[in-house]
């Protein structure tokens, strides 16, 4: 196997023979000289070949290469400040065409996102798309670093379930041998089982599924959920403090490693948030919105997307902060397992985290007392018998606990100021998209 160099490493190398491989971006085939721009997953470089004669076999081979073809090249690396592309070039000595491309690409820079999704593997050859994936990797690496340094254990929960994980809404139901199963909406029940198991602090990054027919910029039917659950907490504020640090660490790490590239390719300046994030109760948010002249249209009191944008604008104006914890949601708009406030059973110890006007997280302290859980299940019109396996977690002693679920693609979308989560997904799944 040839010792192939990454193109990004070439500027720091000494002049001499190198081997590279990559895709042909452009070919300028002039009368006396040929210029090739070759790109791999780390960058691009100019390759130059002065034609030796009219029947030069290597020049003839170069002339046959189509844009997008994958080639392997051997040549002499030369540093030359006159070369606009990184001040280096490779003087071509030999070339192998590993795979020829169809000459005309089905997509261009101005192609719509829907068509680019049809040809996602070609779309991902753009430098900004590769950068997006590296940023996503850095986010996850930073979160894992925090968790592992703070005594968390990674778990992998089933995605096939015999009963709904949260409610009977937005469920994908499928045949399962002689019965049926549901695709998991959340690892919630299993995270709580981990608390009853004595694991204490757990996390998971994995797929979840929502049969939601929404065609919005922030919804998908399959997405990656970033989940965490912690035992021995006093309130939902303990979970919020952990999440603040997770986001500050991750965004700092991305800015340090990729901030310059994000600015260059996407024209986005990454802003690292400061702690504490502003915290406003849902009741206070309604009062603020009313003073701003906005009436929330939902009968249940939950904020609609415009309400979320407006309250985030208020926080930006008043506190200069992009993040906001909306806390203490009414029990009617929260799941049965959210703990209620002492002295006010209408309010839950829960929160949503908004970033730039978009919700990225729901978190809460969970109800761990089995008798209270059963009553709250009944209040929601559910049958405790149907949740007996779940309720067993709480019949043998379980500590107070809480956690959150956060959408990875929403975080990536907002961090890089992308227009929608279809852009932030490797392969998007929505109501009308199951391919590629």
Short mmCIF file of C-alpha atoms in Angstrom, two decimals, residues 83-344:
data_model
loop_
_atom_site.label_atom_id
_atom_site.label_comp_id
_atom_site.label_asym_id
_atom_site.label_seq_id
_atom_site.Cartn_x
_atom_site.Cartn_y
_atom_site.Cartn_z
CA UNK A 83 0.67 29.52 -6.11
CA UNK A 84 -2.59 30.92 -4.76
CA UNK A 85 -3.78 27.63 -3.27
CA UNK A 86 -1.81 27.34 0.01
CA UNK A 87 1.49 28.32 -1.61
CA UNK A 88 2.30 24.78 -2.76
CA UNK A 89 1.93 22.60 -5.84
CA UNK A 90 2.75 19.08 -6.92
CA UNK A 91 4.68 18.50 -10.14
CA UNK A 92 3.00 15.42 -11.61
CA UNK A 93 5.11 12.28 -12.22
CA UNK A 94 2.49 9.52 -12.44
CA UNK A 95 -1.26 9.17 -12.21
CA UNK A 96 -3.72 6.30 -11.69
CA UNK A 97 -7.43 6.77 -12.40
CA UNK A 98 -9.17 4.64 -9.79
CA UNK A 99 -12.72 5.56 -10.78
CA UNK A 100 -14.07 7.77 -13.55
CA UNK A 101 -17.06 9.98 -12.82
CA UNK A 102 -20.01 10.74 -15.06
CA UNK A 103 -19.00 14.15 -16.51
CA UNK A 104 -22.05 16.18 -15.43
CA UNK A 105 -23.05 16.35 -11.78
CA UNK A 106 -26.81 16.19 -10.99
CA UNK A 107 -26.39 18.96 -8.38
CA UNK A 108 -24.70 22.35 -8.13
CA UNK A 109 -24.03 24.88 -5.37
CA UNK A 110 -27.44 26.50 -5.90
CA UNK A 111 -29.44 23.24 -6.09
CA UNK A 112 -32.38 22.99 -3.65
CA UNK A 113 -31.93 21.04 -0.44
CA UNK A 114 -34.52 18.44 -1.51
CA UNK A 115 -32.58 17.53 -4.63
CA UNK A 116 -29.28 17.67 -2.79
CA UNK A 117 -30.70 15.17 -0.30
CA UNK A 118 -31.41 12.86 -3.26
CA UNK A 119 -27.69 13.00 -4.05
CA UNK A 120 -26.40 13.36 -0.48
CA UNK A 121 -23.13 11.52 -1.13
CA UNK A 122 -22.22 14.14 -3.75
CA UNK A 123 -23.49 16.97 -1.57
CA UNK A 124 -21.14 15.83 1.19
CA UNK A 125 -18.12 16.42 -0.99
CA UNK A 126 -18.51 20.15 -0.33
CA UNK A 127 -15.98 21.40 2.26
CA UNK A 128 -18.70 22.98 4.41
CA UNK A 129 -20.54 19.68 4.69
CA UNK A 130 -17.41 17.83 5.77
CA UNK A 131 -16.76 20.60 8.28
CA UNK A 132 -20.28 20.19 9.66
CA UNK A 133 -19.64 16.51 10.33
CA UNK A 134 -16.35 17.29 12.06
CA UNK A 135 -18.10 19.87 14.25
CA UNK A 136 -20.73 17.26 15.16
CA UNK A 137 -17.98 14.81 16.07
CA UNK A 138 -16.32 17.42 18.28
CA UNK A 139 -19.59 18.17 20.07
CA UNK A 140 -20.11 14.51 20.92
CA UNK A 141 -16.46 14.04 21.92
CA UNK A 142 -16.69 16.98 24.31
CA UNK A 143 -19.88 15.70 25.92
CA UNK A 144 -18.42 12.24 26.35
CA UNK A 145 -15.28 13.77 27.87
CA UNK A 146 -17.37 15.61 30.47
CA UNK A 147 -19.47 12.57 31.27
CA UNK A 148 -16.55 10.19 31.60
CA UNK A 149 -14.63 12.66 33.79
CA UNK A 150 -17.68 12.97 36.04
CA UNK A 151 -18.40 9.28 36.69
CA UNK A 152 -21.13 8.73 34.09
CA UNK A 153 -21.73 5.35 32.44
CA UNK A 154 -22.74 5.00 28.80
CA UNK A 155 -25.78 2.82 28.11
CA UNK A 156 -27.41 1.57 24.91
CA UNK A 157 -31.15 1.16 25.23
CA UNK A 158 -33.49 -0.87 22.98
CA UNK A 159 -35.26 0.90 20.13
CA UNK A 160 -37.95 -1.80 19.89
CA UNK A 161 -40.49 -1.56 22.71
CA UNK A 162 -43.58 -3.54 23.67
CA UNK A 163 -45.39 -0.41 24.90
CA UNK A 164 -45.13 3.34 24.25
CA UNK A 165 -42.29 5.12 26.05
CA UNK A 166 -44.22 8.32 26.70
CA UNK A 167 -47.71 8.39 25.21
CA UNK A 168 -49.78 6.79 22.48
CA UNK A 169 -49.20 9.78 20.18
CA UNK A 170 -46.53 10.04 17.45
CA UNK A 171 -45.76 6.32 17.53
CA UNK A 172 -44.43 4.07 14.79
CA UNK A 173 -46.09 0.66 15.20
CA UNK A 174 -44.69 -2.36 13.38
CA UNK A 175 -45.20 -6.11 13.12
CA UNK A 176 -43.03 -8.13 15.47
CA UNK A 177 -43.37 -11.88 14.87
CA UNK A 178 -46.77 -12.87 16.31
CA UNK A 179 -47.37 -9.50 17.98
CA UNK A 180 -46.43 -5.86 17.39
CA UNK A 181 -43.81 -3.43 18.69
CA UNK A 182 -43.19 0.30 18.78
CA UNK A 183 -40.11 2.26 17.77
CA UNK A 184 -38.78 4.11 20.81
CA UNK A 185 -39.71 7.78 21.05
CA UNK A 186 -37.17 8.21 23.83
CA UNK A 187 -34.91 6.11 26.09
CA UNK A 188 -36.73 7.65 29.05
CA UNK A 189 -38.03 4.50 30.75
CA UNK A 190 -34.70 2.73 30.37
CA UNK A 191 -32.76 5.69 31.76
CA UNK A 192 -34.99 5.51 34.82
CA UNK A 193 -34.45 1.75 35.03
CA UNK A 194 -30.72 2.53 35.19
CA UNK A 195 -31.39 4.76 38.21
CA UNK A 196 -33.26 1.91 39.92
CA UNK A 197 -30.36 -0.40 38.97
CA UNK A 198 -27.90 1.73 40.93
CA UNK A 199 -25.88 3.04 37.98
CA UNK A 200 -26.36 6.56 39.33
CA UNK A 201 -25.26 8.63 36.32
CA UNK A 202 -25.87 7.51 32.73
CA UNK A 203 -25.81 8.93 29.22
CA UNK A 204 -26.75 7.78 25.74
CA UNK A 205 -26.42 9.20 22.24
CA UNK A 206 -28.73 7.27 19.94
CA UNK A 207 -31.65 7.32 17.47
CA UNK A 208 -35.26 7.99 18.44
CA UNK A 209 -38.42 7.99 16.32
CA UNK A 210 -41.46 10.26 16.21
CA UNK A 211 -44.42 9.68 13.86
CA UNK A 212 -44.84 13.43 13.54
CA UNK A 213 -46.22 14.60 10.16
CA UNK A 214 -44.74 18.10 10.61
CA UNK A 215 -42.96 19.73 7.68
CA UNK A 216 -41.00 22.33 9.66
CA UNK A 217 -37.38 23.42 9.79
CA UNK A 218 -36.83 21.63 13.10
CA UNK A 219 -38.78 18.34 12.97
CA UNK A 220 -37.75 14.89 11.76
CA UNK A 221 -39.24 11.42 12.09
CA UNK A 222 -35.88 9.92 13.07
CA UNK A 223 -33.18 11.88 14.84
CA UNK A 224 -30.31 11.49 17.27
CA UNK A 225 -31.16 12.17 20.89
CA UNK A 226 -28.54 13.13 23.47
CA UNK A 227 -29.78 11.83 26.83
CA UNK A 228 -28.60 11.95 30.42
CA UNK A 229 -30.02 10.84 33.77
CA UNK A 230 -28.63 11.52 37.27
CA UNK A 231 -29.52 10.17 40.72
CA UNK A 232 -29.65 11.95 44.08
CA UNK A 233 -30.71 15.39 42.87
CA UNK A 234 -32.65 18.04 44.78
CA UNK A 235 -34.48 19.62 41.83
CA UNK A 236 -34.50 20.17 38.09
CA UNK A 237 -32.05 23.03 38.62
CA UNK A 238 -29.33 20.46 39.31
CA UNK A 239 -29.86 19.05 35.82
CA UNK A 240 -29.83 22.52 34.29
CA UNK A 241 -26.44 23.25 35.85
CA UNK A 242 -24.95 20.10 34.34
CA UNK A 243 -26.39 20.93 30.93
CA UNK A 244 -24.99 24.45 31.07
CA UNK A 245 -21.50 23.08 31.56
CA UNK A 246 -21.93 20.46 28.84
CA UNK A 247 -22.86 23.13 26.29
CA UNK A 248 -20.23 25.64 27.38
CA UNK A 249 -17.49 23.00 27.17
CA UNK A 250 -18.66 21.68 23.79
CA UNK A 251 -19.10 25.06 22.11
CA UNK A 252 -15.72 26.22 23.49
CA UNK A 253 -14.08 23.12 22.08
CA UNK A 254 -15.67 23.60 18.65
CA UNK A 255 -14.66 27.26 18.55
CA UNK A 256 -11.07 26.46 19.50
CA UNK A 257 -10.69 23.65 16.96
CA UNK A 258 -12.89 24.78 14.06
CA UNK A 259 -13.86 28.40 14.72
CA UNK A 260 -11.68 29.82 11.94
CA UNK A 261 -12.93 27.29 9.39
CA UNK A 262 -16.56 27.91 10.39
CA UNK A 263 -16.01 31.63 9.87
CA UNK A 264 -14.27 31.09 6.53
CA UNK A 265 -16.67 28.55 5.01
CA UNK A 266 -20.01 29.48 6.64
CA UNK A 267 -19.42 33.11 7.69
CA UNK A 268 -20.55 32.24 11.22
CA UNK A 269 -18.89 33.57 14.36
CA UNK A 270 -19.22 31.00 17.14
CA UNK A 271 -20.18 32.58 20.46
CA UNK A 272 -19.36 30.69 23.65
CA UNK A 273 -22.13 31.17 26.25
CA UNK A 274 -21.51 32.09 29.87
CA UNK A 275 -23.06 30.56 32.99
CA UNK A 276 -25.57 30.80 34.44
CA UNK A 277 -28.06 30.73 31.58
CA UNK A 278 -31.11 32.96 32.23
CA UNK A 279 -34.04 31.13 33.84
CA UNK A 280 -37.66 32.26 33.46
CA UNK A 281 -40.75 30.35 34.56
CA UNK A 282 -43.43 29.66 31.97
CA UNK A 283 -45.84 31.86 33.96
CA UNK A 284 -43.35 34.75 33.90
CA UNK A 285 -42.79 34.18 30.18
CA UNK A 286 -46.52 34.66 29.51
CA UNK A 287 -46.47 37.95 31.41
CA UNK A 288 -43.42 39.16 29.48
CA UNK A 289 -44.94 38.17 26.14
CA UNK A 290 -48.18 39.95 27.01
CA UNK A 291 -46.24 43.16 27.71
CA UNK A 292 -44.55 42.73 24.32
CA UNK A 293 -48.00 42.58 22.73
CA UNK A 294 -47.98 38.84 21.96
CA UNK A 295 -50.75 36.49 23.08
CA UNK A 296 -49.85 32.79 23.08
CA UNK A 297 -52.52 31.06 20.95
CA UNK A 298 -52.32 27.59 22.52
CA UNK A 299 -55.13 26.74 24.92
CA UNK A 300 -52.85 24.55 27.08
CA UNK A 301 -50.48 27.45 27.77
CA UNK A 302 -47.45 25.93 26.07
CA UNK A 303 -45.46 28.35 23.92
CA UNK A 304 -45.80 28.15 20.17
CA UNK A 305 -42.71 28.68 17.96
CA UNK A 306 -43.40 32.42 17.69
CA UNK A 307 -43.73 32.66 21.46
CA UNK A 308 -40.38 30.90 21.85
CA UNK A 309 -38.77 33.35 19.44
CA UNK A 310 -40.29 36.35 21.20
CA UNK A 311 -39.24 35.30 24.71
CA UNK A 312 -35.74 34.54 23.38
CA UNK A 313 -35.62 38.03 21.83
CA UNK A 314 -36.51 39.44 25.25
CA UNK A 315 -33.66 37.52 26.90
CA UNK A 316 -31.22 38.64 24.20
CA UNK A 317 -32.26 42.27 24.72
CA UNK A 318 -32.27 42.15 28.52
CA UNK A 319 -29.40 39.77 29.28
CA UNK A 320 -27.39 39.57 26.05
CA UNK A 321 -27.72 35.78 26.16
CA UNK A 322 -28.66 33.32 23.38
CA UNK A 323 -29.82 30.58 25.80
CA UNK A 324 -32.87 30.48 28.04
CA UNK A 325 -34.20 27.91 30.50
CA UNK A 326 -38.02 28.04 30.50
CA UNK A 327 -39.01 26.36 33.75
CA UNK A 328 -41.96 25.06 35.76
CA UNK A 329 -44.35 23.91 33.06
CA UNK A 330 -47.98 23.19 33.84
CA UNK A 331 -48.62 19.52 34.60
CA UNK A 332 -51.22 19.19 31.84
CA UNK A 333 -48.58 19.76 29.16
CA UNK A 334 -45.93 17.51 30.72
CA UNK A 335 -45.63 13.68 30.87
CA UNK A 336 -46.90 11.77 33.89
CA UNK A 337 -43.36 11.03 35.14
CA UNK A 338 -42.42 14.71 35.72
CA UNK A 339 -42.37 15.55 39.42
CA UNK A 340 -44.84 18.18 40.64
CA UNK A 341 -43.99 21.09 42.92
CA UNK A 342 -44.68 20.64 46.61
CA UNK A 343 -47.71 22.76 47.45
CA UNK A 344 -48.64 23.30 43.79
#
